[in-house]
Short mmCIF file of C-alpha atoms in Angstrom, two decimals:
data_model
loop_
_atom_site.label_atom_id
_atom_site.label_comp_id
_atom_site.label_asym_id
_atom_site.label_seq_id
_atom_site.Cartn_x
_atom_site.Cartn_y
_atom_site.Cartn_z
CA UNK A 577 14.41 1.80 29.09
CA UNK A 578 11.88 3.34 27.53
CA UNK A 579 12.19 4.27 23.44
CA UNK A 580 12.13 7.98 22.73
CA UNK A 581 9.54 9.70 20.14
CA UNK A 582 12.61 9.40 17.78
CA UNK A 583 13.64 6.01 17.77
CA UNK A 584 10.10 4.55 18.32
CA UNK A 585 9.06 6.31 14.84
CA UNK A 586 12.37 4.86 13.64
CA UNK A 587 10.85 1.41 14.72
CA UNK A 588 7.42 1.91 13.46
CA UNK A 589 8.86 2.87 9.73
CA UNK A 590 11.76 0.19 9.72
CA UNK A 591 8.76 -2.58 10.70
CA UNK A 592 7.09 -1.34 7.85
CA UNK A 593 9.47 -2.19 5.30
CA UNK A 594 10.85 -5.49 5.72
CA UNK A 595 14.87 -5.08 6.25
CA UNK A 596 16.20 -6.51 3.02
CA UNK A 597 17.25 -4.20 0.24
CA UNK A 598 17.16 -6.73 -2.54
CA UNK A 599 13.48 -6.28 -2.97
CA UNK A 600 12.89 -2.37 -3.05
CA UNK A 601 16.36 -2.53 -5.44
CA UNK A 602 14.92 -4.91 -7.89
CA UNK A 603 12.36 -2.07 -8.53
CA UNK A 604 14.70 0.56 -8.57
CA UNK A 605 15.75 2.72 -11.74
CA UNK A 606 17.81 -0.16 -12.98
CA UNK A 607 14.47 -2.45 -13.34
CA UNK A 608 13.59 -1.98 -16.98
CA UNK A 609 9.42 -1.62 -17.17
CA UNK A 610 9.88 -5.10 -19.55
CA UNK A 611 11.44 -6.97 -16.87
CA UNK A 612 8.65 -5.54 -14.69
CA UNK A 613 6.09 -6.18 -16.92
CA UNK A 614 7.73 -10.19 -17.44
CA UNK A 615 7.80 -10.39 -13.30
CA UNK A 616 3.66 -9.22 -13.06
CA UNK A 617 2.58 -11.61 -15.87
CA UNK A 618 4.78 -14.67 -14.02
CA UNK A 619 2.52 -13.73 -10.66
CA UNK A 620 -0.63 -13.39 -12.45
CA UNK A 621 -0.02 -16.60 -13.56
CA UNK A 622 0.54 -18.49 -10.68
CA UNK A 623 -2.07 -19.98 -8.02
CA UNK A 624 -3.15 -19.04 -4.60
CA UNK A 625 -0.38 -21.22 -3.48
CA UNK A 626 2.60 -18.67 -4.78
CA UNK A 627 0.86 -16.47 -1.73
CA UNK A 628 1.29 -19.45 0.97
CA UNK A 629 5.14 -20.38 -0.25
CA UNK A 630 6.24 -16.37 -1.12
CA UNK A 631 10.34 -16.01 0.49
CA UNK A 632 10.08 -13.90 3.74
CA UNK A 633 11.81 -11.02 2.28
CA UNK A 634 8.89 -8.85 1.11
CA UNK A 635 8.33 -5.32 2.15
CA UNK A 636 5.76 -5.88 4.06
CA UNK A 637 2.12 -2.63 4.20
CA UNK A 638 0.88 -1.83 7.33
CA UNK A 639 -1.55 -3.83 9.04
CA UNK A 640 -4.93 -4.31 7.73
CA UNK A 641 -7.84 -3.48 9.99
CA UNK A 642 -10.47 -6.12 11.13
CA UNK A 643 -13.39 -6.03 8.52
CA UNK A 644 -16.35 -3.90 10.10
CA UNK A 645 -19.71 -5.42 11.06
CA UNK A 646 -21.21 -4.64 7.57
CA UNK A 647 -18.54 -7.39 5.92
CA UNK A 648 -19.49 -10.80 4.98
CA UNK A 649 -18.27 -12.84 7.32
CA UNK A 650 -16.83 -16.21 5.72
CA UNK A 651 -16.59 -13.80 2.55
CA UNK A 652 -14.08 -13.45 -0.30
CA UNK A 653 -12.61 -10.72 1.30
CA UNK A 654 -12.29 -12.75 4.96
CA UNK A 655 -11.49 -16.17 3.94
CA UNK A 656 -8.93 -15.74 0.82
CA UNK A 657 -7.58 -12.11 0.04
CA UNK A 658 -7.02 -10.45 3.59
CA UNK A 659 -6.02 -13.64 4.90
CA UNK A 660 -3.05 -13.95 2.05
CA UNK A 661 -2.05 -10.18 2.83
CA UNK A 662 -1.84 -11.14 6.98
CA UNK A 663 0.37 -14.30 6.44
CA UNK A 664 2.88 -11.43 4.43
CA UNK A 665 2.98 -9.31 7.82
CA UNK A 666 5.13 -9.96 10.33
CA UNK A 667 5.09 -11.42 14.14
CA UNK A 668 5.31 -8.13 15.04
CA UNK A 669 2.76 -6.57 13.30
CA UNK A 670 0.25 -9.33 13.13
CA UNK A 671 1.14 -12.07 16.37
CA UNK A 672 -1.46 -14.38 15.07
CA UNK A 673 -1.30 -14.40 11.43
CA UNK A 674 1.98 -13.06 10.97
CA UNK A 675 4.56 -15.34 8.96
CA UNK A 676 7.44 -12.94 7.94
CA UNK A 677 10.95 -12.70 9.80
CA UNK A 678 12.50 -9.16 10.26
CA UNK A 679 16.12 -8.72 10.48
CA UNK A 680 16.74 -6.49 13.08
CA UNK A 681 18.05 -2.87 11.77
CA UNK A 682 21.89 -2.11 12.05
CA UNK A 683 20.59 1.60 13.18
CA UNK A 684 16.99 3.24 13.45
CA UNK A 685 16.21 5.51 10.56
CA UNK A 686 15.10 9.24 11.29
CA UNK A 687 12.71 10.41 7.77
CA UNK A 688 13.03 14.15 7.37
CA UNK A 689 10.33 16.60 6.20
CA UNK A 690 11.89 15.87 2.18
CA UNK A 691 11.57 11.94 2.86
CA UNK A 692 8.11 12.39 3.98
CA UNK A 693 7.07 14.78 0.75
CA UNK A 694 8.56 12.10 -1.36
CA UNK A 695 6.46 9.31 0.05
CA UNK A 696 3.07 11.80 -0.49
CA UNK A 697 4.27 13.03 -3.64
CA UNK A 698 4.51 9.11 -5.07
CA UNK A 699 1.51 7.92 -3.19
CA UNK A 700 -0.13 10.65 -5.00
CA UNK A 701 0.72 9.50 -8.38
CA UNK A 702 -0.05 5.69 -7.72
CA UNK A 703 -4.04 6.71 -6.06
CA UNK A 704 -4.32 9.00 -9.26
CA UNK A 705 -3.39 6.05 -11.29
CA UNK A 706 -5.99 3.92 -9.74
CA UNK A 707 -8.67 6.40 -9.67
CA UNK A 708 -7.73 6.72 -13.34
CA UNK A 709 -8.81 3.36 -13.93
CA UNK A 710 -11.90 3.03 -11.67
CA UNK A 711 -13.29 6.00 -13.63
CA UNK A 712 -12.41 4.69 -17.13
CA UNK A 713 -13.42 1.59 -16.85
CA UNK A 714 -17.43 0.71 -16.75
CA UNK A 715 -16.95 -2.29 -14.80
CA UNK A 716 -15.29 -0.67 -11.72
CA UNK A 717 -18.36 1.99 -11.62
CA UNK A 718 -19.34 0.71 -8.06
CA UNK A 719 -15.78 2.10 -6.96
CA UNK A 720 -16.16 5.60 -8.29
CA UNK A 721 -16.70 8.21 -5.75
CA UNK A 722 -16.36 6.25 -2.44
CA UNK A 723 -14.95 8.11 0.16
CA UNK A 724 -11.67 6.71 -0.67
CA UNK A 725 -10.08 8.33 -2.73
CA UNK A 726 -6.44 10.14 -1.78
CA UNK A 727 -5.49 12.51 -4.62
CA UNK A 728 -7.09 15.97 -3.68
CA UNK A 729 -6.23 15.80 -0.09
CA UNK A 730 -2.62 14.64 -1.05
CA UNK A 731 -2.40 17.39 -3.67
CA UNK A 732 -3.75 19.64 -0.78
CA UNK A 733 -1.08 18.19 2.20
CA UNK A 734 1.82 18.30 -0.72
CA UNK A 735 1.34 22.45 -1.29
CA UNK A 736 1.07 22.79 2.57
CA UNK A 737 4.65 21.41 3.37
CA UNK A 738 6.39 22.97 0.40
CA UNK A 739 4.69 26.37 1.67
CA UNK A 740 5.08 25.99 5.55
CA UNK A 741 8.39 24.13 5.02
CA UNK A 742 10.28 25.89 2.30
CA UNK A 743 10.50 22.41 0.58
CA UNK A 744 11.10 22.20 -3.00
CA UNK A 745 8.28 19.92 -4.66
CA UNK A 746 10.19 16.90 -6.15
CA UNK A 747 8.75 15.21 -9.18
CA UNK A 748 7.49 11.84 -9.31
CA UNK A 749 10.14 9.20 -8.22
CA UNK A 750 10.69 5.72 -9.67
CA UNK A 751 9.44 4.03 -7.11
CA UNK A 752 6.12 5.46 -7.66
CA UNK A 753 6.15 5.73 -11.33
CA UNK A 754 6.88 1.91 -11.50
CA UNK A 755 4.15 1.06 -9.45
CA UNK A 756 1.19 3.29 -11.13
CA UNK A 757 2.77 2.22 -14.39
CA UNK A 758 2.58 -1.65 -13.37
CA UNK A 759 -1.48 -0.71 -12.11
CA UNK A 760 -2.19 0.59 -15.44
CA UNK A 761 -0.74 -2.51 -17.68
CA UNK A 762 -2.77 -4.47 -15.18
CA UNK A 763 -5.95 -2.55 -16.36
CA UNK A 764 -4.70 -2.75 -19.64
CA UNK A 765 -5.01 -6.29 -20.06
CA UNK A 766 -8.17 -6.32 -18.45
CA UNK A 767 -7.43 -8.42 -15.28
CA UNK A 768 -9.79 -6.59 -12.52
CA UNK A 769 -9.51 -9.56 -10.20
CA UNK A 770 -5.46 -8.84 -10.08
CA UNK A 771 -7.05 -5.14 -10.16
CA UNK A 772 -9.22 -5.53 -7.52
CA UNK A 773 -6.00 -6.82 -4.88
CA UNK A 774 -3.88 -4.10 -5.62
CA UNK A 775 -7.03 -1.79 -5.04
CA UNK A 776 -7.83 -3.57 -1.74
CA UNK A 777 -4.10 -3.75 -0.33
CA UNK A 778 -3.26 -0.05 -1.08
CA UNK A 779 -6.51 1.63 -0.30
CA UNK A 780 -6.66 -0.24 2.85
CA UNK A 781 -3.65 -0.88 4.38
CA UNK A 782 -3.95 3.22 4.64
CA UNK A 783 -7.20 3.28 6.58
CA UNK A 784 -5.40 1.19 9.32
CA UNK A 785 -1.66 1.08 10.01
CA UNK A 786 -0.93 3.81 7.26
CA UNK A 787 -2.88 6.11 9.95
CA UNK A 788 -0.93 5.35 12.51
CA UNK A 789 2.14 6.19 10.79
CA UNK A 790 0.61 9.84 9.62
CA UNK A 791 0.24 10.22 13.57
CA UNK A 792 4.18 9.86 14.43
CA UNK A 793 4.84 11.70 11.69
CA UNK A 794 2.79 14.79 12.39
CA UNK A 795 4.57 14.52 15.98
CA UNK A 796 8.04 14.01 14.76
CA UNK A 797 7.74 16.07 11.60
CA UNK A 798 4.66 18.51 11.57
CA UNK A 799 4.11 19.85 14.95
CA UNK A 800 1.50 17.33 15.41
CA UNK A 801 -0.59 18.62 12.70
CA UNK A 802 -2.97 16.00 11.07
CA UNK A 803 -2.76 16.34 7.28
CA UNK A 804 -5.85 15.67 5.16
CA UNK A 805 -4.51 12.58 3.88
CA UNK A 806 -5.51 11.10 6.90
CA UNK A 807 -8.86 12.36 7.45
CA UNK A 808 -12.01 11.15 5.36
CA UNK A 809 -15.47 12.64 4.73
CA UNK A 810 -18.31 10.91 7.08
CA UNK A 811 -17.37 7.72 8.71
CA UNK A 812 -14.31 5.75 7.59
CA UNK A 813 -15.76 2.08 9.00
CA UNK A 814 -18.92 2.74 7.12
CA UNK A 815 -16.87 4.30 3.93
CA UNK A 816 -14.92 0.73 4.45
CA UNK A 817 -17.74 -1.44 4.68
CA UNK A 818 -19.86 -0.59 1.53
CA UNK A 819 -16.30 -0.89 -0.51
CA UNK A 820 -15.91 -4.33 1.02
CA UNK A 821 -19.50 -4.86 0.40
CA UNK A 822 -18.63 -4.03 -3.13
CA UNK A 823 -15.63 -6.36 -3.82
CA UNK A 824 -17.43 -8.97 -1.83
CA UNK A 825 -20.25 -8.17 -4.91
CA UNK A 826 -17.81 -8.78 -7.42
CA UNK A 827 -15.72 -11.60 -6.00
CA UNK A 828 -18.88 -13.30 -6.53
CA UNK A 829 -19.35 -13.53 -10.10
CA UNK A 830 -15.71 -14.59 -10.45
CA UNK A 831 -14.63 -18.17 -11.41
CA UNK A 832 -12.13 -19.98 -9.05
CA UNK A 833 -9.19 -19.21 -11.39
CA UNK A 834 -10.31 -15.51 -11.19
CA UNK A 835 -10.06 -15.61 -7.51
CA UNK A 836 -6.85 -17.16 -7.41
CA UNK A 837 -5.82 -14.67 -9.56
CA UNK A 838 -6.56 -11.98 -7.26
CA UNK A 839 -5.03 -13.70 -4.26
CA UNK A 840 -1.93 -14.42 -5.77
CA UNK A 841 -1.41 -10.56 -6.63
CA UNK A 842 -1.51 -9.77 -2.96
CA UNK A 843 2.61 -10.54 -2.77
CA UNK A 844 3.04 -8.18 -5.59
CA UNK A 845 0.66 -5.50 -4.31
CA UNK A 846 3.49 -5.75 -1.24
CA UNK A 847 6.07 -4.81 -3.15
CA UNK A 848 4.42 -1.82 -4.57
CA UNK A 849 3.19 -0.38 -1.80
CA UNK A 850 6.76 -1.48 0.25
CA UNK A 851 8.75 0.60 -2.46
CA UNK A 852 6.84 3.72 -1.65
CA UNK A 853 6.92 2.88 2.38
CA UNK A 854 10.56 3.10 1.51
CA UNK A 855 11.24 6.37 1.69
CA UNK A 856 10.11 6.57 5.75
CA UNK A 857 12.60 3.75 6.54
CA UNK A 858 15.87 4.72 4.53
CA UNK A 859 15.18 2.97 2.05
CA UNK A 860 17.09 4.35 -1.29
CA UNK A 861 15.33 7.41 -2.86
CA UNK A 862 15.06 7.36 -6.89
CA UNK A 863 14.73 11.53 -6.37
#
């Protein structure tokens, strides 16, 4: 029998975050920022390995799109970081590169027009947080003013449901003050490899799968409006491919340990971006 709209969203959000409670919970209000802090600093240290042996519990991002013909093929980006951020999707998501298990729901999960303003509202916060960074620090200049960025079209979807809706604006949750705190220690100490893999996860898991979430949700939620978070100035594969371009740039002049270092942040950069997927799946809401 064929799904309804309802419970095929319900699928498409619950595949998104990996059924297992114990990871979005260890970042919830409970998780002191020092504990946080200790868990980043254990992953930074670690090799590329921790990526290959990482538990099958982590909320997984959407999938990451095929690099674009303007990507080094055999490149950084190809060989080593999207390659450790595929093996954390699951079968379902990824059939050939896949690795993680998904226990199967105990009921779908309907998000309502409040779960969705929570997710924009603290995916807001973390893409002003990196923004933030790219335009303080000199040696992320290449990054500034790609095409990317989130924050005004979030600010401008987040006043268009409180308006059309009658929603009352929530403030910043946990989840996504955790995460854009976490991004900012990380700049702090002056690890852009690390940097550079939460930048590449976040921003691009978006352009992909993160779109095709926006499109159930305009059915189920918005009258099938399109808000401007998912819509980007000139072409998004081109937008895509000079970033990539970019980081490909970078990841050049990096040691091996530097490289590893970014690779092994792509299980953490899960778990950021799974705590604010969260709020489409059921997951608990800090607000």
């Amino acid at each position: 029998m064929r799904l309804g709209q309802t419970q095929l969203l319900a699928a498409l959000c619950l595949s998104i975050l990996v059924e297992n409670q114990s990871v979005v919970s260890a970042f919830s209000t409970s998780k002191k920022l020092s504990e946080l802090q200790q868990h980043r600093i254990g992953v930074h240290r670690q090799n590329v390995a921790f990526v290959h042996s990482v538990r099958p519990s982590l909320p997984s991002l959407v999938i990451l799109s095929a690099a674009p013909a303007t990507a080094t093929a055999g490149g950084f980006i190809e060989t080593e970081l999207r390659g450790a951020a595929m093996k954390l999707h699951t079968k379902q998501q990824a059939p050939k590169e896949g690795q993680v298990e998904v226990k199967k729901p105990a009921k779908p999960y309907t998000p309502t027009r409040d779960d969705y303003l929570a997710f924009l509202v603290d995916s807001k916060h973390v893409y002003e947080a990196l923004e933030d960074i790219v335009n303080e620090n000199e040696a992320l200049e290449m990054f500034r003013n790609t095409g990317l960025e989130r924050t005004e079209a979030l600010e401008t979807d987040i006043e268009f449901m409180v308006k059309e809706y009658g929603l009352s604006r929530p403030e910043v949750g946990e989840f996504g003050k955790t995460y854009a705190t976490q991004l900012r220690e990380i700049a702090a100490d002056g690890s852009i490899p690390e940097l550079m893999c939460h930048y590449y996860n976040f921003y691009f898991a978006h352009t992909a799968g993160g779109r095709m979430i926006g499109k159930q949700m305009s059915a189920l939620l918005l009258e099938k409006k399109t808000l401007e978070f998912y819509k980007w100035d000139g072409d998004l594969n081109e937008i895509k491919g000079r970033v990539k371009e970019s980081i490909e740039a970078m990841a050049a002049t990096w040691s091996q340990e530097e490289k590893d270092a970014c690779v092994a942040g792509t299980a953490d950069a899960f778990r950021g971006g799974g705590m604010i997927n969260a709020y489409l799946s059921g997951g608990a809401s800090p607000h």
